């Protein structure tokens, strides 16, 4: 849906938030101020929604040029509309510098699209935005802040003058994104905690997360997320199970409906889930397929997915 941002908080005047559930990230249109070249779009959703994204952005722009697209990070749900938007508007794309070479070579393993078994469409980038740098859009200065943990190269964008934080997947109202480095055996939980501390020190009035509606009770969101992080730190296997279920649900959202056997074959052949099973599931199940079959059953029991005979359906 298109969120009327000023109705939520006065600091969001001049912004349009395009929110569409969880397959696509939020897309934030920062409308240009007088003297600027046009609007800036932050993140572009999933490739499955690319045509819809172009239509929604066009409607939000109301004839205003799209001057630039900025990606907070390059998971497939945040950059999947890039190519379609480039074709439609000719807007240059700016990415975190840690992703620039992978984009130029279109290395889908380094971009994690191949390792997580997710779809993407190649695009080209025109420049980078690093932590510590800033840009002007909508008459506001947006500072790029490092937000590693969910993704090593992820950024947040902060407008200090108005207290507006675009938090990407570093902080949602009720949680945060999967800490992918931890699944790969690399540290990530400490980075997530450090980002929470950094957010707490900022004069934030309103957060536009990567998924979900904007929110203002930042202290409560941080408390919930810190509690969740503490649980995952103490039980890394629980985080791995959570991550596996997220990946399975995400793939079913991509497909809408998929044969149960096809879904399990996809899961067993996905490098991310294979590695997760080897580190966390091999003692409890005989194969990645059996491990993931258990998670499908749990997701159906929880009402997150549905079964119709041999088919698994999104809900």
XYZ file of N, CA and C in Angstrom, residues 68-256:
567
model
N 17.533 9.456 -8.900
C 18.506 8.485 -8.402
C 17.788 7.377 -7.645
N 18.371 6.193 -7.659
C 17.941 5.066 -6.828
C 19.099 4.726 -5.898
N 18.815 4.633 -4.622
C 19.823 4.303 -3.615
C 19.424 2.987 -2.965
N 20.335 2.029 -2.944
C 20.092 0.750 -2.273
C 20.790 0.719 -0.924
N 20.018 0.375 0.124
C 20.624 0.222 1.450
C 21.496 -1.028 1.508
N 21.071 -2.086 0.817
C 21.857 -3.298 0.635
C 21.256 -4.049 -0.543
N 21.895 -5.142 -0.931
C 21.520 -5.763 -2.196
C 20.961 -7.170 -2.047
N 20.259 -7.438 -0.968
C 19.457 -8.651 -0.924
C 18.348 -8.529 -1.959
N 17.863 -9.673 -2.434
C 16.980 -9.653 -3.603
C 15.673 -8.912 -3.370
N 15.240 -8.785 -2.125
C 13.990 -8.075 -1.854
C 14.176 -6.563 -1.791
N 15.414 -6.094 -1.881
C 15.682 -4.653 -1.837
C 16.152 -4.083 -3.175
N 16.607 -4.952 -4.073
C 17.139 -4.437 -5.347
C 16.496 -5.077 -6.563
N 15.435 -5.869 -6.370
C 14.843 -6.605 -7.470
C 14.155 -5.755 -8.510
N 13.776 -4.528 -8.151
C 13.143 -3.633 -9.115
C 14.113 -2.703 -9.817
N 15.409 -2.804 -9.489
C 16.392 -1.863 -10.039
C 16.393 -1.837 -11.562
N 16.479 -3.012 -12.172
C 16.603 -3.075 -13.630
C 15.369 -2.497 -14.312
N 14.183 -2.863 -13.817
C 12.948 -2.350 -14.411
C 12.841 -0.833 -14.251
N 13.243 -0.329 -13.101
C 13.201 1.122 -12.876
C 14.219 1.837 -13.756
N 15.386 1.228 -13.950
C 16.366 1.808 -14.877
C 15.785 1.942 -16.274
N 15.112 0.883 -16.739
C 14.514 0.929 -18.073
C 13.410 1.976 -18.159
N 12.623 2.081 -17.103
C 11.463 2.972 -17.141
C 11.834 4.440 -16.978
N 12.819 4.736 -16.132
C 13.096 6.120 -15.776
C 14.513 6.577 -16.117
N 15.399 5.643 -16.433
C 16.778 6.015 -16.732
C 17.547 6.529 -15.542
N 17.101 6.172 -14.346
C 17.727 6.710 -13.135
C 19.009 5.959 -12.807
N 20.076 6.655 -12.443
C 21.303 5.986 -11.996
C 21.089 5.328 -10.640
N 21.845 4.259 -10.411
C 21.707 3.478 -9.186
C 22.992 3.572 -8.376
N 22.826 3.777 -7.073
C 23.943 3.908 -6.141
C 23.858 2.758 -5.145
N 24.987 2.073 -4.927
C 25.014 0.891 -4.066
C 26.106 1.042 -3.017
N 26.046 0.260 -1.936
C 27.162 0.261 -0.977
C 28.452 -0.173 -1.669
N 29.584 0.422 -1.339
C 30.836 0.111 -2.051
C 31.267 -1.338 -1.931
N 30.931 -2.003 -0.840
C 31.303 -3.396 -0.685
C 30.634 -4.318 -1.686
N 29.549 -3.848 -2.307
C 28.835 -4.636 -3.311
C 29.180 -4.255 -4.740
N 29.939 -3.177 -4.929
C 30.100 -2.599 -6.260
C 30.736 -3.569 -7.254
N 31.791 -4.249 -6.851
C 32.467 -5.155 -7.780
C 31.571 -6.334 -8.141
N 30.839 -6.849 -7.172
C 29.937 -7.966 -7.443
C 28.832 -7.550 -8.411
N 28.358 -6.319 -8.293
C 27.344 -5.824 -9.234
C 27.947 -5.687 -10.625
N 29.126 -5.109 -10.710
C 29.774 -4.913 -12.004
C 30.006 -6.241 -12.718
N 30.392 -7.274 -11.983
C 30.633 -8.595 -12.558
C 29.365 -9.454 -12.575
N 28.344 -8.959 -11.959
C 27.092 -9.689 -11.695
C 27.397 -11.077 -11.146
N 28.060 -11.059 -9.998
C 28.429 -12.269 -9.282
C 27.322 -12.569 -8.277
N 26.375 -13.426 -8.662
C 25.217 -13.667 -7.818
C 25.540 -14.506 -6.586
N 26.709 -15.137 -6.566
C 27.140 -15.817 -5.348
C 27.540 -14.781 -4.310
N 28.389 -13.842 -4.680
C 28.791 -12.789 -3.732
C 27.622 -11.899 -3.346
N 26.669 -11.727 -4.238
C 25.475 -10.944 -3.918
C 24.481 -11.731 -3.073
N 24.737 -13.020 -2.894
C 23.955 -13.975 -2.088
C 22.666 -14.434 -2.766
N 22.364 -13.950 -3.954
C 21.129 -14.368 -4.613
C 21.192 -15.846 -4.986
N 22.340 -16.303 -5.481
C 22.473 -17.713 -5.853
C 22.533 -18.609 -4.627
N 23.250 -18.190 -3.600
C 23.417 -19.042 -2.425
C 22.121 -19.195 -1.630
N 21.231 -18.220 -1.728
C 19.939 -18.314 -1.043
C 18.834 -18.804 -1.968
N 19.175 -19.110 -3.215
C 18.192 -19.652 -4.141
C 17.130 -18.658 -4.547
N 17.487 -17.376 -4.627
C 16.510 -16.329 -4.911
C 16.720 -15.719 -6.298
N 15.678 -15.104 -6.804
C 15.692 -14.528 -8.140
C 16.233 -13.104 -8.112
N 16.806 -12.698 -9.228
C 17.253 -11.313 -9.370
C 17.420 -11.020 -10.853
N 17.481 -9.747 -11.207
C 17.715 -9.329 -12.579
C 18.897 -8.372 -12.597
N 19.796 -8.602 -13.525
C 21.010 -7.807 -13.581
C 20.707 -6.329 -13.816
N 21.452 -5.492 -13.117
C 21.382 -4.046 -13.327
C 22.798 -3.500 -13.278
N 22.945 -2.254 -13.648
C 24.247 -1.590 -13.572
C 24.181 -0.469 -12.553
N 25.309 -0.207 -11.928
C 25.343 0.878 -10.951
C 26.201 2.024 -11.481
N 25.860 3.227 -11.036
C 26.573 4.423 -11.487
C 27.516 4.968 -10.436
N 27.373 4.522 -9.201
C 28.212 5.048 -8.132
C 27.972 4.301 -6.844
N 28.654 4.727 -5.797
C 28.537 4.084 -4.490
C 28.240 5.124 -3.412
N 27.708 4.635 -2.329
C 27.466 5.450 -1.143
C 28.020 4.687 0.045
N 29.008 5.272 0.711
C 29.680 4.604 1.828
C 29.239 5.199 3.155
N 29.346 4.405 4.209
C 29.102 4.914 5.559
C 30.006 6.109 5.812
N 29.415 7.174 6.366
C 30.146 8.411 6.601
C 29.916 9.448 5.518
N 29.362 9.021 4.376
C 29.037 9.957 3.303
C 27.585 10.403 3.443
N 27.191 11.367 2.651
C 25.819 11.867 2.712
C 25.385 12.364 1.348
N 24.092 12.586 1.196
C 23.549 13.204 -0.007
C 22.353 14.060 0.382
N 21.986 14.959 -0.502
C 20.848 15.849 -0.281
C 19.689 15.373 -1.135
N 18.531 15.203 -0.514
C 17.313 14.843 -1.237
C 16.126 15.363 -0.445
N 15.177 15.960 -1.148
C 14.015 16.527 -0.474
C 14.361 17.691 0.425
N 15.468 18.371 0.127
C 15.904 19.467 0.969
C 16.476 19.014 2.298
N 16.773 17.730 2.420
C 17.300 17.157 3.652
C 18.679 16.555 3.392
N 19.499 16.552 4.404
C 20.775 15.849 4.336
C 20.588 14.453 4.913
N 20.907 13.450 4.113
C 20.793 12.051 4.526
C 22.197 11.489 4.738
N 22.489 11.130 5.978
C 23.783 10.543 6.324
C 23.707 9.032 6.217
N 24.689 8.437 5.562
C 24.779 6.983 5.453
C 25.501 6.434 6.674
N 24.868 5.494 7.358
C 25.401 4.898 8.581
C 25.610 3.406 8.369
N 26.727 2.897 8.808
C 27.003 1.467 8.691
C 26.019 0.674 9.545
N 25.502 -0.418 8.979
C 24.554 -1.263 9.714
C 24.841 -2.734 9.438
N 26.058 -3.211 9.737
C 26.368 -4.621 9.500
C 25.611 -5.520 10.470
N 25.585 -6.791 10.132
C 24.882 -7.775 10.961
C 24.001 -8.608 10.056
N 22.892 -8.053 9.636
C 22.025 -8.722 8.656
C 22.771 -8.929 7.347
N 23.509 -7.918 6.945
C 24.365 -7.972 5.760
C 25.605 -7.142 6.068
N 26.788 -7.629 5.743
C 28.012 -6.906 6.136
C 28.114 -5.498 5.551
N 27.477 -5.258 4.397
C 27.638 -3.974 3.717
C 26.422 -3.060 3.864
N 25.461 -3.460 4.663
C 24.206 -2.719 4.741
C 24.387 -1.327 5.342
N 23.535 -0.426 4.863
C 23.520 0.953 5.336
C 22.154 1.308 5.900
N 22.128 2.267 6.803
C 20.929 3.003 7.176
C 21.113 4.432 6.685
N 20.017 5.149 6.520
C 20.060 6.547 6.125
C 19.359 7.373 7.190
N 20.005 8.457 7.636
C 19.465 9.247 8.743
C 19.431 10.721 8.396
N 18.245 11.305 8.577
C 18.036 12.744 8.453
C 17.987 13.309 9.869
N 19.131 13.794 10.331
C 19.236 14.237 11.732
C 18.374 15.444 12.026
N 18.197 16.326 11.047
C 17.433 17.553 11.290
C 15.978 17.261 11.630
N 15.429 16.191 11.049
C 14.024 15.852 11.283
C 13.862 14.565 12.095
N 14.969 13.885 12.393
C 14.899 12.662 13.195
C 14.317 11.474 12.456
N 14.525 11.416 11.133
C 13.965 10.324 10.331
C 15.067 9.307 10.037
N 14.837 8.053 10.423
C 15.790 6.979 10.184
C 15.192 5.962 9.218
N 15.880 5.726 8.102
C 15.544 4.622 7.205
C 16.436 3.465 7.633
N 15.858 2.508 8.354
C 16.655 1.515 9.075
C 16.925 0.245 8.283
N 16.360 0.138 7.064
C 16.521 -1.085 6.266
C 16.127 -2.296 7.120
N 16.954 -3.347 7.144
C 16.609 -4.539 7.922
C 17.373 -4.619 9.238
N 17.987 -3.492 9.641
C 18.699 -3.456 10.922
C 17.741 -3.388 12.098
N 16.571 -2.774 11.896
C 15.578 -2.665 12.971
C 14.197 -2.552 12.349
N 13.311 -3.462 12.738
C 11.890 -3.368 12.420
C 11.141 -3.068 13.710
N 9.854 -2.838 13.598
C 9.095 -2.562 14.816
C 9.085 -3.777 15.742
N 9.139 -4.961 15.152
C 9.095 -6.182 15.962
C 10.193 -7.165 15.571
N 11.405 -6.666 15.469
C 12.504 -7.568 15.171
C 13.528 -6.977 14.235
N 14.212 -7.866 13.506
C 15.289 -7.458 12.604
C 15.538 -8.613 11.644
N 16.312 -8.361 10.605
C 16.550 -9.373 9.593
C 17.441 -10.501 10.078
N 17.328 -11.642 9.399
C 18.195 -12.790 9.680
C 19.660 -12.349 9.660
N 20.442 -12.836 10.610
C 21.852 -12.475 10.701
C 22.641 -13.497 9.867
N 22.699 -13.256 8.579
C 23.251 -14.246 7.651
C 24.704 -14.639 7.943
N 25.581 -13.720 8.359
C 26.958 -14.159 8.639
C 27.039 -15.282 9.673
N 26.156 -15.258 10.661
C 26.196 -16.288 11.696
C 25.935 -17.679 11.121
N 25.092 -17.780 10.105
C 24.824 -19.068 9.478
C 26.077 -19.583 8.770
N 26.880 -18.646 8.263
C 28.111 -19.008 7.547
C 29.296 -19.227 8.480
N 29.059 -19.138 9.781
C 30.142 -19.341 10.741
C 30.953 -18.101 11.019
N 30.463 -16.948 10.568
C 31.130 -15.672 10.815
C 30.374 -14.902 11.892
N 31.074 -14.035 12.656
C 30.366 -13.273 13.687
C 29.401 -12.261 13.085
N 28.267 -12.115 13.725
C 27.283 -11.156 13.256
C 26.403 -10.605 14.360
N 26.190 -11.408 15.420
C 25.316 -10.959 16.498
C 25.855 -9.708 17.186
N 27.173 -9.635 17.376
C 27.748 -8.450 18.017
C 27.530 -7.209 17.157
N 27.623 -7.365 15.848
C 27.366 -6.236 14.953
C 25.925 -5.754 15.088
N 24.994 -6.696 15.163
C 23.584 -6.316 15.317
C 23.394 -5.518 16.602
N 23.975 -6.018 17.690
C 23.861 -5.301 18.960
C 24.475 -3.918 18.913
N 25.618 -3.785 18.241
C 26.278 -2.484 18.128
C 25.425 -1.505 17.322
N 24.737 -2.007 16.303
C 23.854 -1.133 15.525
C 22.677 -0.673 16.386
N 22.131 -1.567 17.212
C 21.065 -1.143 18.137
C 21.566 -0.015 19.040
N 22.782 -0.162 19.557
C 23.347 0.885 20.419
C 23.494 2.191 19.653
N 23.923 2.104 18.400
C 24.089 3.314 17.587
C 22.752 3.993 17.352
N 21.713 3.211 17.079
C 20.380 3.797 16.870
C 19.902 4.487 18.135
N 20.153 3.855 19.269
C 19.701 4.427 20.543
C 20.337 5.795 20.804
N 21.541 6.003 20.302
C 22.235 7.281 20.528
C 21.757 8.385 19.582
N 21.028 8.023 18.545
C 20.578 9.016 17.571
C 19.290 9.689 18.044
N 19.074 10.943 17.671
C 17.823 11.624 18.027
C 16.700 11.247 17.047
N 16.304 9.980 17.090
C 15.317 9.463 16.135
C 13.907 9.809 16.600
N 13.126 10.355 15.690
C 11.716 10.639 15.952
C 10.800 9.594 15.322
N 11.204 9.110 14.151
C 10.380 8.136 13.434
C 11.294 7.243 12.599
N 10.949 5.957 12.547
C 11.718 4.980 11.782
C 10.879 4.491 10.610
N 11.466 4.486 9.422
C 10.880 3.786 8.280
C 11.716 2.526 8.090
N 11.170 1.374 8.470
C 11.957 0.138 8.393
C 11.981 -0.416 6.975
N 12.800 -1.435 6.779
C 12.844 -2.087 5.486
C 11.581 -2.867 5.180
N 10.867 -3.293 6.211
C 9.594 -4.004 6.073
C 8.676 -3.541 7.199
N 7.407 -3.377 6.893
C 6.452 -2.945 7.901
C 6.242 -1.445 7.879
N 5.245 -0.996 8.630
C 4.887 0.419 8.643
C 5.906 1.244 9.436
N 6.014 2.532 9.117
C 6.827 3.422 9.953
C 6.324 3.419 11.394
N 7.250 3.661 12.335
C 6.867 3.651 13.738
C 7.660 4.700 14.501
N 7.133 5.074 15.666
C 7.744 6.142 16.460
C 8.268 5.677 17.817
N 7.790 4.542 18.318
C 8.237 4.079 19.637
C 9.536 3.283 19.465
N 10.616 4.016 19.301
C 11.904 3.404 18.995
C 12.421 2.617 20.201
N 12.214 3.149 21.400
C 12.704 2.472 22.603
C 12.073 1.094 22.745
N 10.778 0.987 22.495
C 10.098 -0.308 22.608
C 10.592 -1.275 21.541
N 10.794 -0.773 20.324
C 11.292 -1.630 19.248
C 12.687 -2.147 19.574
N 13.538 -1.280 20.112
C 14.884 -1.709 20.489
C 14.836 -2.745 21.614
N 13.956 -2.553 22.567
C 13.850 -3.508 23.680
C 13.431 -4.880 23.171
N 12.445 -4.915 22.273
C 12.004 -6.201 21.724
C 13.123 -6.869 20.924
N 13.822 -6.066 20.137
C 14.875 -6.630 19.296
C 16.059 -7.093 20.128
N 16.401 -6.361 21.169
C 17.496 -6.812 22.030
C 17.150 -8.111 22.737
N 15.905 -8.258 23.138
C 15.480 -9.510 23.771
C 15.592 -10.668 22.776
N 15.180 -10.430 21.549
C 15.272 -11.465 20.514
C 16.732 -11.798 20.210
N 17.570 -10.774 20.137
C 18.985 -10.996 19.876
C 19.618 -11.817 20.995
N 19.282 -11.520 22.245
C 19.829 -12.276 23.375
C 19.442 -13.749 23.274
N 18.207 -14.013 22.863
C 17.764 -15.395 22.689
C 18.585 -16.097 21.609
N 18.799 -15.425 20.474
C 19.561 -16.036 19.389
C 21.020 -16.235 19.780
N 21.584 -15.287 20.525
C 22.969 -15.440 20.984
C 23.119 -16.678 21.861
N 22.156 -16.895 22.721
C 22.243 -18.017 23.650
C 21.854 -19.338 22.992
N 21.114 -19.258 21.885
C 20.657 -20.458 21.189
C 20.875 -20.292 19.680
N 22.115 -20.374 19.214
C 22.377 -20.166 17.780
C 21.604 -21.132 16.886
N 21.346 -22.334 17.380
C 20.577 -23.281 16.575
C 19.153 -22.773 16.338
N 18.611 -22.073 17.317
C 17.268 -21.515 17.150
C 17.263 -20.451 16.060
N 18.316 -19.655 16.023
C 18.433 -18.662 14.954
C 18.531 -19.354 13.601
N 19.278 -20.447 13.517
C 19.410 -21.173 12.257
C 18.073 -21.749 11.806
N 17.301 -22.281 12.755
C 15.975 -22.800 12.392
C 15.074 -21.672 11.908
N 15.140 -20.548 12.603
C 14.365 -19.376 12.184
C 14.757 -18.952 10.776
N 16.053 -18.901 10.501
C 16.532 -18.481 9.183
C 16.054 -19.440 8.100
N 16.090 -20.737 8.385
C 15.636 -21.717 7.407
C 14.158 -21.535 7.095
N 13.360 -21.301 8.125
C 11.924 -21.099 7.891
C 11.665 -19.810 7.125
N 12.449 -18.772 7.400
C 12.323 -17.531 6.637
C 12.606 -17.780 5.161
N 13.667 -18.526 4.868
C 14.022 -18.795 3.475
C 12.949 -19.618 2.767
N 12.390 -20.598 3.458
C 11.334 -21.427 2.863
C 10.082 -20.593 2.613
N 9.671 -19.831 3.590
C 8.502 -18.963 3.420
C 8.729 -17.978 2.285
N 9.926 -17.440 2.211
C 10.246 -16.450 1.188
C 10.131 -17.064 -0.203
N 10.618 -18.302 -0.355
C 10.547 -18.941 -1.672
C 9.098 -19.229 -2.055
N 8.297 -19.636 -1.096
C 6.886 -19.868 -1.406
C 6.199 -18.552 -1.755
N 6.573 -17.455 -1.116
C 6.031 -16.150 -1.505
C 6.405 -15.817 -2.947
N 7.630 -16.147 -3.350
C 8.047 -15.923 -4.735
C 7.168 -16.711 -5.709
N 6.897 -17.973 -5.356
C 6.197 -18.879 -6.270
C 4.678 -18.815 -6.133
N 4.206 -18.383 -4.980
C 2.786 -18.352 -4.624
C 2.232 -19.748 -4.323
